[in-house]
Coordinates of C-alpha atoms (C1' of nucleotides) in Angstrom, one line a residue:
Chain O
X1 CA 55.7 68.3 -64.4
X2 CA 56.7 66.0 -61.1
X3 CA 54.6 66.1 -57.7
X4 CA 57.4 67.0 -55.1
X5 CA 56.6 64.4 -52.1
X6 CA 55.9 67.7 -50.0
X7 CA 53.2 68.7 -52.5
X8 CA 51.4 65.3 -52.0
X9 CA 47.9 65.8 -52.3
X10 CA 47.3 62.5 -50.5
X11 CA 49.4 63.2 -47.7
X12 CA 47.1 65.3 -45.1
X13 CA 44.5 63.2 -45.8
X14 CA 43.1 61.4 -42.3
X15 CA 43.2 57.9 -44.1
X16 CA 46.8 57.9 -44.1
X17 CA 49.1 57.4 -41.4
X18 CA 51.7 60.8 -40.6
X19 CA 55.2 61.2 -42.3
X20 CA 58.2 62.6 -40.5
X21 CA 59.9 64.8 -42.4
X22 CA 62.9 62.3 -42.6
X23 CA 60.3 59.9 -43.9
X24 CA 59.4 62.3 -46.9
X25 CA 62.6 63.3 -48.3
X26 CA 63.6 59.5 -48.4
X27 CA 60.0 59.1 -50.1
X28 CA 61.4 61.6 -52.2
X29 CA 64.9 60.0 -53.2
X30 CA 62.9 56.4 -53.5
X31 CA 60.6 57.9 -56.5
X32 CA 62.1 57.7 -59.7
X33 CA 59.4 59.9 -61.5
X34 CA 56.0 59.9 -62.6
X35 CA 53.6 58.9 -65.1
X36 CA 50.1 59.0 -66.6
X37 CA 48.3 56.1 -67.8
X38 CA 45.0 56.6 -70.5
X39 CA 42.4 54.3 -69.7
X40 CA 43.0 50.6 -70.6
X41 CA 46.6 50.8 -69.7
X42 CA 48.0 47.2 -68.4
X43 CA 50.5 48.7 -65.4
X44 CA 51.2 45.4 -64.2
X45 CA 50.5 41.8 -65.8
X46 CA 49.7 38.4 -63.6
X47 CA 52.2 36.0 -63.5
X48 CA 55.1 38.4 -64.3
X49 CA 57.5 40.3 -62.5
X50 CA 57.8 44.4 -63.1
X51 CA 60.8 46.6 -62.4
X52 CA 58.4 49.2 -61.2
X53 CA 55.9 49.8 -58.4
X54 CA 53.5 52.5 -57.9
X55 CA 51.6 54.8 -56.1
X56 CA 48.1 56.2 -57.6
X57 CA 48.0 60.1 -57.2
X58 CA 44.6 60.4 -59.2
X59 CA 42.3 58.3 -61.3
X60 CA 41.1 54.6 -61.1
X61 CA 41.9 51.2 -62.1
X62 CA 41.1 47.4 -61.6
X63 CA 43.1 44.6 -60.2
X64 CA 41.6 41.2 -61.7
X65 CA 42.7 37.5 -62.3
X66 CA 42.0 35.6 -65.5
X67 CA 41.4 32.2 -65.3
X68 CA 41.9 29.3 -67.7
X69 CA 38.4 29.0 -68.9
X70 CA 38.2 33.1 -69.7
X71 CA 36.2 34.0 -66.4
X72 CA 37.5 37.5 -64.8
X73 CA 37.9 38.0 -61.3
X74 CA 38.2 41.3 -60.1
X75 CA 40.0 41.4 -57.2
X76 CA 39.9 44.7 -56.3
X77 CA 39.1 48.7 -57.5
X78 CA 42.2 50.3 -57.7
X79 CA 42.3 54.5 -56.6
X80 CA 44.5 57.1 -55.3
X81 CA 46.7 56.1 -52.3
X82 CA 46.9 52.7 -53.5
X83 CA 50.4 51.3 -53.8
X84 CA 50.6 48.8 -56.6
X85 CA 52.9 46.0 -57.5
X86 CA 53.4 45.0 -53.8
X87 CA 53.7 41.4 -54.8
X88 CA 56.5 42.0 -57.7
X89 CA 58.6 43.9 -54.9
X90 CA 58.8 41.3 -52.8
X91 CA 58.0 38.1 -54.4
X92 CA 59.0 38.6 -57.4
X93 CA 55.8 38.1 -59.5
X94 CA 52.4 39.2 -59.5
X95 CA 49.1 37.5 -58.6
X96 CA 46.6 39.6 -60.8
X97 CA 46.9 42.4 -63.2
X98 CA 46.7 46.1 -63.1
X99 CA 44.7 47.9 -65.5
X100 CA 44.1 52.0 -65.4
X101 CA 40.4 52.6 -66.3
X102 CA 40.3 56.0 -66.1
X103 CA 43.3 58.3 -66.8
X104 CA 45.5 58.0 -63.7
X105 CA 48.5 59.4 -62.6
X106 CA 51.5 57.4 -60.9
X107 CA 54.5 58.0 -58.7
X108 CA 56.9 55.4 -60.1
X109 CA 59.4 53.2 -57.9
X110 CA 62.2 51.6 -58.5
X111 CA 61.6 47.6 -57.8
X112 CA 65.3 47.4 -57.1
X113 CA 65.5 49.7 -54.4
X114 CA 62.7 48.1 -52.3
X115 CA 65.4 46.1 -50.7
X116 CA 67.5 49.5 -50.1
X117 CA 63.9 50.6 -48.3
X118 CA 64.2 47.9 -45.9
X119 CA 67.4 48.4 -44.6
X120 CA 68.2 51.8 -44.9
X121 CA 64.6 53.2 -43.3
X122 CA 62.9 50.5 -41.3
X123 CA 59.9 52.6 -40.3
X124 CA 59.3 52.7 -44.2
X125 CA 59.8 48.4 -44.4
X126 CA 57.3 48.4 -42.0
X127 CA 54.9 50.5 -43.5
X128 CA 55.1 48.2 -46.4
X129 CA 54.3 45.4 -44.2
X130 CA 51.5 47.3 -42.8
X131 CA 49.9 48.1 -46.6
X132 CA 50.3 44.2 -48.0
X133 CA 48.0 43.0 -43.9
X134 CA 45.6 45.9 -45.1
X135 CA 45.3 44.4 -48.4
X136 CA 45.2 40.9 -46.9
X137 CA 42.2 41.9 -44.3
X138 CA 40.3 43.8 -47.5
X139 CA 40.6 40.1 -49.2
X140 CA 39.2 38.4 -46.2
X141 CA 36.6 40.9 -46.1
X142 CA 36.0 40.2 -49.8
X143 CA 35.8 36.4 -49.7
X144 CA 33.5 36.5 -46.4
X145 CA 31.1 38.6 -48.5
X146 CA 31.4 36.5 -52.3
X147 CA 31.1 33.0 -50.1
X148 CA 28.8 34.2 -47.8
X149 CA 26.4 37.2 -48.8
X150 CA 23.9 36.8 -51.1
X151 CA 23.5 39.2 -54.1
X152 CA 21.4 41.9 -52.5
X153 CA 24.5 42.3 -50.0
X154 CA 27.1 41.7 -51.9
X155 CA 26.8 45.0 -54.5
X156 CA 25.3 47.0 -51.1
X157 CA 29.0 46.1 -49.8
X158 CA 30.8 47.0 -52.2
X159 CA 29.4 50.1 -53.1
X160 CA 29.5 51.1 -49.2
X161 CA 33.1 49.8 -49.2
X162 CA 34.0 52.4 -52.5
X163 CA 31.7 55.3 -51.6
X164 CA 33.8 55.2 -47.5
X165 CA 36.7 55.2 -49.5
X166 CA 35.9 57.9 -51.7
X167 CA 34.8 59.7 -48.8
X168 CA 38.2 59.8 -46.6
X169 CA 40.1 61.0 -50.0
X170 CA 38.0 63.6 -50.3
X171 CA 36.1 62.4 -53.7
X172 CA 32.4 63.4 -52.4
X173 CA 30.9 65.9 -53.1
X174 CA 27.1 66.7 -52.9
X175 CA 26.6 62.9 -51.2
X176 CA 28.0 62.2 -55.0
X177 CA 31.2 60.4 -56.2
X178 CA 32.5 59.1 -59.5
X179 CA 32.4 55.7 -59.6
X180 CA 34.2 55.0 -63.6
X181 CA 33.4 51.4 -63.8
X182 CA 30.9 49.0 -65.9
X183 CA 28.3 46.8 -64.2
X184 CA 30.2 43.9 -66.2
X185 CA 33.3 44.8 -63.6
X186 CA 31.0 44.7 -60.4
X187 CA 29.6 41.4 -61.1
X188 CA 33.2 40.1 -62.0
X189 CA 34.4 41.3 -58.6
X190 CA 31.0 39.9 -56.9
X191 CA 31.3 36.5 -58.8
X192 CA 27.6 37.4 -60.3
X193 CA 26.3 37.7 -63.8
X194 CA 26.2 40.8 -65.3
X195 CA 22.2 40.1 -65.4
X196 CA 22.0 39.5 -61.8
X197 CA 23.8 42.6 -60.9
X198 CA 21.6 45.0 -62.7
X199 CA 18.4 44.0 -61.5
X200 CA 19.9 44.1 -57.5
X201 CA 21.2 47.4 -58.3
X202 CA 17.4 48.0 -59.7
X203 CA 16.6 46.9 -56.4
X204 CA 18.8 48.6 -53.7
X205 CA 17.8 52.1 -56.2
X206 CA 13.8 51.1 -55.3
X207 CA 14.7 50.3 -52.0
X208 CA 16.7 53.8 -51.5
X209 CA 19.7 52.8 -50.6
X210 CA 21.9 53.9 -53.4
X211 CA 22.1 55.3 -56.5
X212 CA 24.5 54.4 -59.5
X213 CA 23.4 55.9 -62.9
X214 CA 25.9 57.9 -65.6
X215 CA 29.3 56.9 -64.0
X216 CA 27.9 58.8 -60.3
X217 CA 27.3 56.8 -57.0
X218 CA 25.2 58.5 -54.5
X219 CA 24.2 56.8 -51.6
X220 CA 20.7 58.3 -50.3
X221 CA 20.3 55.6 -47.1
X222 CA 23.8 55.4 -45.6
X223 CA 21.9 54.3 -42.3
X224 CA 20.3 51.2 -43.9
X225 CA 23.7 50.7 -45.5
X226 CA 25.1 50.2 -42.4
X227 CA 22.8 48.3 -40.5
X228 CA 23.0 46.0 -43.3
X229 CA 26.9 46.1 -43.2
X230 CA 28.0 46.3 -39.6
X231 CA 31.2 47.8 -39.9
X232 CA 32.2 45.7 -42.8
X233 CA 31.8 48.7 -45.2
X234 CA 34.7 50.7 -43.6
X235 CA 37.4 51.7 -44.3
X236 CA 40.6 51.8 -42.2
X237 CA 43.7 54.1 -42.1
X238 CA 46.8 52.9 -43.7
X239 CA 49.9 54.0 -44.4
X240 CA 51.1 56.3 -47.8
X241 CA 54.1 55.0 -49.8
Chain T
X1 CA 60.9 21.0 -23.6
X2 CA 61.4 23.9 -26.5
X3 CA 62.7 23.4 -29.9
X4 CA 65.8 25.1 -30.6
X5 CA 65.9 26.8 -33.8
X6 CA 68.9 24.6 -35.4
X7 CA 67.0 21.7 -35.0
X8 CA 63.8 23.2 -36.4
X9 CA 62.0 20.1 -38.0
X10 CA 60.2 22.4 -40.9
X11 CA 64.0 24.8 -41.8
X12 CA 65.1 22.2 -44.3
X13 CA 62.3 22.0 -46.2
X14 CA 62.4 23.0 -50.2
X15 CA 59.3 24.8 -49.6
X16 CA 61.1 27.5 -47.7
X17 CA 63.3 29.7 -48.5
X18 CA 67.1 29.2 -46.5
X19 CA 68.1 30.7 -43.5
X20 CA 71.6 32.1 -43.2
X21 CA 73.0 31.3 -39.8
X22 CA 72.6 34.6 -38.6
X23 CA 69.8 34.5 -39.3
X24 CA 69.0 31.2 -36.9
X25 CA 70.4 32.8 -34.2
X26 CA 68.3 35.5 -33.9
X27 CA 65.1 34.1 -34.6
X28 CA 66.5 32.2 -31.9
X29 CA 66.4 35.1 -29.6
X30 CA 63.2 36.8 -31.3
X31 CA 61.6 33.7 -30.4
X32 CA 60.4 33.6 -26.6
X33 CA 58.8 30.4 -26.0
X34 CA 56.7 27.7 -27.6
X35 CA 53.2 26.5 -26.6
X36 CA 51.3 23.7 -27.0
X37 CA 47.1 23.9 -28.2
X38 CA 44.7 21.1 -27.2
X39 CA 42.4 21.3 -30.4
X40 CA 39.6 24.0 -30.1
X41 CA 42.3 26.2 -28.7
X42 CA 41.6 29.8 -29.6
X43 CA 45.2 31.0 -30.5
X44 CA 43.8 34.8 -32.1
X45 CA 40.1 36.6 -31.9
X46 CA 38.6 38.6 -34.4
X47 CA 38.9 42.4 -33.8
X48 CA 41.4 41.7 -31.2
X49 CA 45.3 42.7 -31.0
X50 CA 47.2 40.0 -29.6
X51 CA 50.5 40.2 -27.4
X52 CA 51.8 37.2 -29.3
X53 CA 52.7 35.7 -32.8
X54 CA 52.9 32.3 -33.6
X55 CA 54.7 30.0 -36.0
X56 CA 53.2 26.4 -36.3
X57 CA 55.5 23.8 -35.6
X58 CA 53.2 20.4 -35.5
X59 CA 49.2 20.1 -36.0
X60 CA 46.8 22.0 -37.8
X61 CA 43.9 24.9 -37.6
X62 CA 41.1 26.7 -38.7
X63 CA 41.0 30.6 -39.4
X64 CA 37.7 32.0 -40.2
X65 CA 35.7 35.2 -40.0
X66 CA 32.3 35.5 -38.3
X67 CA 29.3 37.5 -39.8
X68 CA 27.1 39.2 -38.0
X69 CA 24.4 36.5 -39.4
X70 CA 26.4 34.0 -38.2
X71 CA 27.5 32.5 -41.0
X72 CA 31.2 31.6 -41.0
X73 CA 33.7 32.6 -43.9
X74 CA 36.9 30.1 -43.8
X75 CA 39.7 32.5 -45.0
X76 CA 42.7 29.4 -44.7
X77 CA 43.8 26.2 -43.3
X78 CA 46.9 26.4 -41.2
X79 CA 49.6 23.8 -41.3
X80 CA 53.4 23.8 -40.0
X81 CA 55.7 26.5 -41.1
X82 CA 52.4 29.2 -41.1
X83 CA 52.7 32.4 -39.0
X84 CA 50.2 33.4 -37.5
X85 CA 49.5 36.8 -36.3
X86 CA 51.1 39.1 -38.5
X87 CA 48.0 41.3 -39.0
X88 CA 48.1 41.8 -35.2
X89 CA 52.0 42.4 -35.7
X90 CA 51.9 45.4 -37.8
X91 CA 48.3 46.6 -38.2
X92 CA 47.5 46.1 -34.3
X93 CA 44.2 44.2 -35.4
X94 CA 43.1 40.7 -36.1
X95 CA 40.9 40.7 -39.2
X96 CA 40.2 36.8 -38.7
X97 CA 40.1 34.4 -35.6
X98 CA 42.7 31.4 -35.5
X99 CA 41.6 27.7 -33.8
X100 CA 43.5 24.6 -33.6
X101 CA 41.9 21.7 -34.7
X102 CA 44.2 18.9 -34.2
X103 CA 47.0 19.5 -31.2
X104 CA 49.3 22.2 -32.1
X105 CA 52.9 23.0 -31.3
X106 CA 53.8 26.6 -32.1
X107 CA 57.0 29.0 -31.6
X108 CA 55.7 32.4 -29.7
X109 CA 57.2 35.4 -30.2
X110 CA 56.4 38.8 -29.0
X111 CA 54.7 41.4 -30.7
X112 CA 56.4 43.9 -29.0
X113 CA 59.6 42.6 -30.7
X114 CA 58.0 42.9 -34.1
X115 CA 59.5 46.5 -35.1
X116 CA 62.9 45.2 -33.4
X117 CA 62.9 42.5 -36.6
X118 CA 62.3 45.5 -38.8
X119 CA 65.0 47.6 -37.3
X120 CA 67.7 45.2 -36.5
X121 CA 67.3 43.1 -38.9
X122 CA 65.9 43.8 -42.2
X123 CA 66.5 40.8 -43.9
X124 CA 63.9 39.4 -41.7
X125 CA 61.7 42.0 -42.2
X126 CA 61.7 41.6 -46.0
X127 CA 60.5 38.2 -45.0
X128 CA 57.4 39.3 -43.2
X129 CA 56.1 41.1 -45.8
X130 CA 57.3 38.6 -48.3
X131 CA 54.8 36.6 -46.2
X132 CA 52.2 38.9 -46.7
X133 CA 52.5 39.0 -50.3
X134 CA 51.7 35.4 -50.5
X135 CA 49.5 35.5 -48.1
X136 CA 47.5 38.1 -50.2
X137 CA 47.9 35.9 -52.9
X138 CA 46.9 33.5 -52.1
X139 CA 43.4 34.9 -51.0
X140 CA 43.4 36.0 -54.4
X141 CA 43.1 32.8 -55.8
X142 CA 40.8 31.7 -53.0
X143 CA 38.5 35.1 -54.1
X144 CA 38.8 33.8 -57.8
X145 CA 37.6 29.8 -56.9
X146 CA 34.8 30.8 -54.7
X147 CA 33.8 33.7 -56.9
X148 CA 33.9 31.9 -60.4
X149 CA 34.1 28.2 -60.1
X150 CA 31.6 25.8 -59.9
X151 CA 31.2 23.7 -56.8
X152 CA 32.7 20.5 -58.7
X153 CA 35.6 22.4 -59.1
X154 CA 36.1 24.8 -55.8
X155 CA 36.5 21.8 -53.8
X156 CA 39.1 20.1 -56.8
X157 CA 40.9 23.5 -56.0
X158 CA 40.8 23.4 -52.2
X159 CA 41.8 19.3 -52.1
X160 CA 44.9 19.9 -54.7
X161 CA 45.9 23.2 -52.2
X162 CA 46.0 21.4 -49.0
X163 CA 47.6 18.1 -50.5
X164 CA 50.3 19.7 -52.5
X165 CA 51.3 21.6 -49.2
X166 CA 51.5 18.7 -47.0
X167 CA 53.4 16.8 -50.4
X168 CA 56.1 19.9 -49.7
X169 CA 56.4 19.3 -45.9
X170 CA 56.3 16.0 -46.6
X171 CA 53.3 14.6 -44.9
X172 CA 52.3 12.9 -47.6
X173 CA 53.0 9.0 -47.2
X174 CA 51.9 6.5 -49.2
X175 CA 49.6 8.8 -51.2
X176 CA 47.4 10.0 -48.6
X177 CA 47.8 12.7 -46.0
X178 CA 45.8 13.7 -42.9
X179 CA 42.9 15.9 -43.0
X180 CA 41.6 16.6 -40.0
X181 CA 38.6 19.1 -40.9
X182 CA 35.3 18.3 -41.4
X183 CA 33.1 19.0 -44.4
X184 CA 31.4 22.0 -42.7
X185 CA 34.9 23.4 -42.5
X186 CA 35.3 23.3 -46.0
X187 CA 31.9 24.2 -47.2
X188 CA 32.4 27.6 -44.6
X189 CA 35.7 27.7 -47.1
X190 CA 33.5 27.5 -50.2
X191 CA 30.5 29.3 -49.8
X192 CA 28.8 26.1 -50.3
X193 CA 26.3 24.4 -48.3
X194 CA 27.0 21.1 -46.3
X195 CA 24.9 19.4 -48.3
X196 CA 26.1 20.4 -51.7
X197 CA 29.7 20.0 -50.6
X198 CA 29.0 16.4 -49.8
X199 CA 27.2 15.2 -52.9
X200 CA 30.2 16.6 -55.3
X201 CA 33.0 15.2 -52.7
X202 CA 31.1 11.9 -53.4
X203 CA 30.8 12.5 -57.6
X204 CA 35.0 13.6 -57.0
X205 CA 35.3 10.0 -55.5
X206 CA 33.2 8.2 -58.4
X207 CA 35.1 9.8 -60.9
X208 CA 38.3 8.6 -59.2
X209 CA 40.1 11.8 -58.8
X210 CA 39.9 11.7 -55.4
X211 CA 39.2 10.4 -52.2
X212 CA 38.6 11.6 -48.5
X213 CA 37.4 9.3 -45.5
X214 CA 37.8 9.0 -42.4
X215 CA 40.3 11.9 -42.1
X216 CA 42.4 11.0 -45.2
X217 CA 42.7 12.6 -47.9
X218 CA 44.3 10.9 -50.9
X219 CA 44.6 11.9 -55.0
X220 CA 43.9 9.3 -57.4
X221 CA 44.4 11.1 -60.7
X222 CA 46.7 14.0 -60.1
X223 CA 46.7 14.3 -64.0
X224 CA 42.6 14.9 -63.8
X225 CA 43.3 17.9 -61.2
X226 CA 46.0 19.7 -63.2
X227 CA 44.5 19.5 -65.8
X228 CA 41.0 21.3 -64.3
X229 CA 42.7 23.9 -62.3
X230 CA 46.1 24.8 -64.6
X231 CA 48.5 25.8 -61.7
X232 CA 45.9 27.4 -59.7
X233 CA 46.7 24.1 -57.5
X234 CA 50.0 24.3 -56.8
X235 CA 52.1 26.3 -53.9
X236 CA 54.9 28.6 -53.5
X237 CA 58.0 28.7 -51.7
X238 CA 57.5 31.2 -49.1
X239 CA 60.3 32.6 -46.1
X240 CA 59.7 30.4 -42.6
X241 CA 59.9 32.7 -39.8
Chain G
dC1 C1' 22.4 2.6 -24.1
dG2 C1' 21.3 7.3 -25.0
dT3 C1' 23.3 11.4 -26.9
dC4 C1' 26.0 14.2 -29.9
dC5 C1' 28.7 14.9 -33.9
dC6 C1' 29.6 13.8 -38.5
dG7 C1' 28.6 11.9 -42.9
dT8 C1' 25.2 10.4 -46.4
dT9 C1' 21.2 10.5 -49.4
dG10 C1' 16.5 12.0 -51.4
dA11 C1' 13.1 15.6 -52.4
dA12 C1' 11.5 20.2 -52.9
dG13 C1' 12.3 25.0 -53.3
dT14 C1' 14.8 29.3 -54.7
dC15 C1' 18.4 32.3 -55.8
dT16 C1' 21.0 33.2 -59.6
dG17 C1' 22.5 32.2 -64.4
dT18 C1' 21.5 32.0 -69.3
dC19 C1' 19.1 33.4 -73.3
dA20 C1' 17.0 36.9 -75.8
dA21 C1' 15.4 41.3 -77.1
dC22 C1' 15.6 46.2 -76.9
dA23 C1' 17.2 51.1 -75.6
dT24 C1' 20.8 54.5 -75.3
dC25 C1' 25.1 56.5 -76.2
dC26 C1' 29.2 57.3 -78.9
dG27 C1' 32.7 57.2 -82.3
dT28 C1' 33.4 56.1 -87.2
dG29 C1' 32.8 56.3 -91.8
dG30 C1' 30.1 56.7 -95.9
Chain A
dC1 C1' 24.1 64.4 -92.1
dC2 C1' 22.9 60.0 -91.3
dA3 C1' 23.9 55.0 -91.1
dC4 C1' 26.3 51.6 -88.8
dG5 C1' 28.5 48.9 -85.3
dG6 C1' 30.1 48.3 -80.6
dA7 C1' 29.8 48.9 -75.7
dT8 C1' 26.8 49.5 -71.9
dG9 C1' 22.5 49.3 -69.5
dT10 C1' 17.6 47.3 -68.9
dT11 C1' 14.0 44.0 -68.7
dG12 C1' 11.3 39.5 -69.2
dA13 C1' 11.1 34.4 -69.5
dC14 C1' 13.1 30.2 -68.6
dA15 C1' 16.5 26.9 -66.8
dG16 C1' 19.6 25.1 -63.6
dA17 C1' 23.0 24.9 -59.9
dC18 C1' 22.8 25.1 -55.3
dT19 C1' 20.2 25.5 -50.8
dT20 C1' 17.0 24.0 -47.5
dC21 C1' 14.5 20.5 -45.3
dA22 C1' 14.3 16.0 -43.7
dA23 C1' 15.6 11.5 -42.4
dC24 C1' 18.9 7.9 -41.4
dG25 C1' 23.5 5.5 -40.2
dG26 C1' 27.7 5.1 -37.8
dG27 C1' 31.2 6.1 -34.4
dA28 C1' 32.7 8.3 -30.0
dC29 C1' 31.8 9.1 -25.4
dG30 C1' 29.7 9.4 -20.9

DNA sequence: CGTCCCGTTGAAGTCTGTCAACATCCGTGG
DNA sequence: CCACGGATGTTGACAGACTTCAACGGGACG
C-alpha cells in the first residue's frame, strides 16, 4: 500500500516549506515506491554509494560514523521528513551510515534521476540545496555544543533540539514524545561515556528540566531549557523532498 | 584589476572538478566583481543574510560560531577555491560568521542571482549542492574528531586536513606550507583549551611528526599520521564555483 | 621603551572517563 | 514454569585527561 504524494502526512505540517501542485506530481513521478525497514536495518553504509535515496514518512533512525579504533559517532537522530542519502546523490558516496531503530517507513528515490531533478524542476534542485545548508547549520550547531558545552548542556541540547522537532511534526502529546533510543546512542552523539550521560540525565531529572524514562521524553521546565539554550534548541523550517 | 574566469589561478587544479567552457563563461557573467579583505575583514555575520557570495581566490580565514557564553566554536578554515556564503544563498541565513585572517582576494557574486544558477543552468546548480554535501561532510568528520579523539590526536587530524589541502592547491613547497592562525584558533576548532593544545603541539614536534613555528607548518612523518587517522586525513575533490 | 599579542611551561584543580557491581526487563530454551 | 543470558539503566569509587591559574619570554608596534 503506497502513500500518494497528495496523501503526505508530512506535507501540511508548518516545518516544511509549501508545494505547488506542479511541484507534487513531479514529487510523485520522482518516487519509485516505498518501503519499511524493522529496526536495525542498515539503509545506507559509510564509504559507499547507494542507488537509492529516501524520505522518512514514520519511525526513527541514527546516522553515525565508525572510526578505526571502534568509537561510534552519532551524527545525527534520524525521523520523519528527513531526506536521506543526500551525499550518495550528489557525491557519490556517503559520509556515515543510516540505521532504522525503530520500524520506519520510506519513500524510495531513484539516485539516477537526481540529476533529471535538477534540470527538469529547478525549484526542486534548489530545495535540495536548501535541505544539505540545513543539515550543514544542524552540524555546526552540533560541534559548537560537543567542543564547547560541557556535559550538563550538551544532553539539555539535544534533548531540547529532538523534543522542538517532535513538536512541529506533531509527535507530542501530553508534553510527552517517544524518544526510541539508548543512553549508549546519546553519549555517542555527545562524545560522553555512557556513565557520564546517565548521571547528567539523573541531574537535569532532579533539577526538573526533563524527563527520559521507558523510551518517553517529557520536558517539565521548557523555560529553563531555553534560557540555558538561547535559541540553539530550535528548530527551523525546511523544505519536504 | 579583476580576474577573468579563464585565467582563474585555482580552475586547473586536480582537486576540482573541470569546467566545460560553458560553463567558464557564465560563471563569468554570474560573477559581478571581486574584492579584496585586509585581515580581520568581516566578510559574513552570524544570524545575518548577506547580499553577496564569495569564492576565495588568494589568503585565508576563520569561520566560527559565537555562544552566548562567549566561547567560540571554529566550524572551518578557509583557503582558495572555498565558497563562502552558500547558507545565505539558499537558506537566507548565516549559521556561522566568516573573517579573513591573512589578505584575501575573493570573486563576488550576487545572491540574488543564486536561483538564476539553478534555473539556467543546472549543471551548476548540481555543483552547489555537490558543495554542500562535502561541506556536510566534512563537519562530520570534524563532529567525529572533536567528539571521540583524544587531544594528541584531534590536532594530528586538523594538521594532516589543512596540509593535505594546501598539498592539492599546491602551496606546499619544500615541505612546509603557511599557516597563518594562531593556537587559540585551533584550540576554538578543538574544544581544547589553549594550554592543552600547546603542550601536545609540542609532544607532536618531539615525536617528530610534525612541526609548526612561526607560521609554518610542516609534516615530518606523513607515514606516522596515516597511519593514526586511516583516511580521515585526506580531502576530496569538490566542484569550484 | 612600554604595551600588547602570542607562545611556552609548571602546578593545582576538576570534569569526565573507567572500573565494578547490581537491578530490571525480555526473549530463549530447558 | 523457571533458569539463563544479553541488553539497558543505575550508582559508587577511583583515576586520569584536560582545564584553569599563573608566570615568563619574545616579537611587533607606537
Amino acid at each position: 500500500m503506497v502513500t500518494k504524494c497528495t496523501n503526505c502526512p508530512l506535507r501540511g505540517l508548518p516545518l516544511f516549506l509549501e508545494f505547488s501542485q506542479d511541484e507534487l506530481s513531479f514529487m510523485q513521478r520522482f518516487k519509485t515506491g516505498e518501503m519499511e525497514a524493522e529496526p536495525g536495518t542498515h539503509l545506507l553504509s559509510q564509504g559507499e554509494q547507494s542507488p537509492q535515496l529516501f524520505t522518512v514518512l514514520t519511525g526513527m533512525g541514527l546516522k553515525y560514523k565508525m572510526l578505526r579504533d571502534g568509537s561510534r559517532q552519532v551524527v545525527g537522530f534520524v525521523m520523519p521528513g528527513d531526506f536521506l542519502g543526500l551525499q550518495a546523490g550528489v557525491m557519490g558516496e556517503m559520509g556515515h551510515s543510516v540505521e532504522a531503530v525503530t520500524t520506519m517507513t520510506l519513500c524510495v528515490f531513484n539516485r539516477a534521476n537526481v540529476w533529471d531533478l535538477f534540470s527538469k524542476h529547478p525549484t526542486r534542485g534548489f530545495d535540495i540545496a536548501h535541505l544539505a545548508a540545513v543539515e550543514e547549520h544542524f552540524l555546526g550547531d552540533a560541534l559548537a555544543t560537543v567542543g564547547q558545552r560541557p556535559a550538563y548542556e550538551k544532553i539539555a541540547w539535544a534533548m531540547a533540539r529532538f523534543f522542538n522537532r517532535a513538536l512541529a511534526i506533531g509527535q507530542v502529546v501530553d508534553n510527552k514524545t517517544s524518544l526510541p533510543f539508548t543512553q549508549q546512542d546519546l553519549a555517542d552523539a555527545l562524545g560522553l561515556s555512557l556513565v557520564h550521560t546517565n548521571k547528567q540525565l539523573a541531574q537535569l531529572r532532579r533539577d526538573g528540566i526533563l524527563t527520559w524514562q521507558k523510551g518517553e521524553l517529557s520536558v517539565d521546565d521548557m523555560d529553563a531549557l531555553t534560557h540555558m539554550l538561547g535559541d540553539d534548541g530550535e528548530v527551523q523550517t525546511r523544505p519536504l523532498v
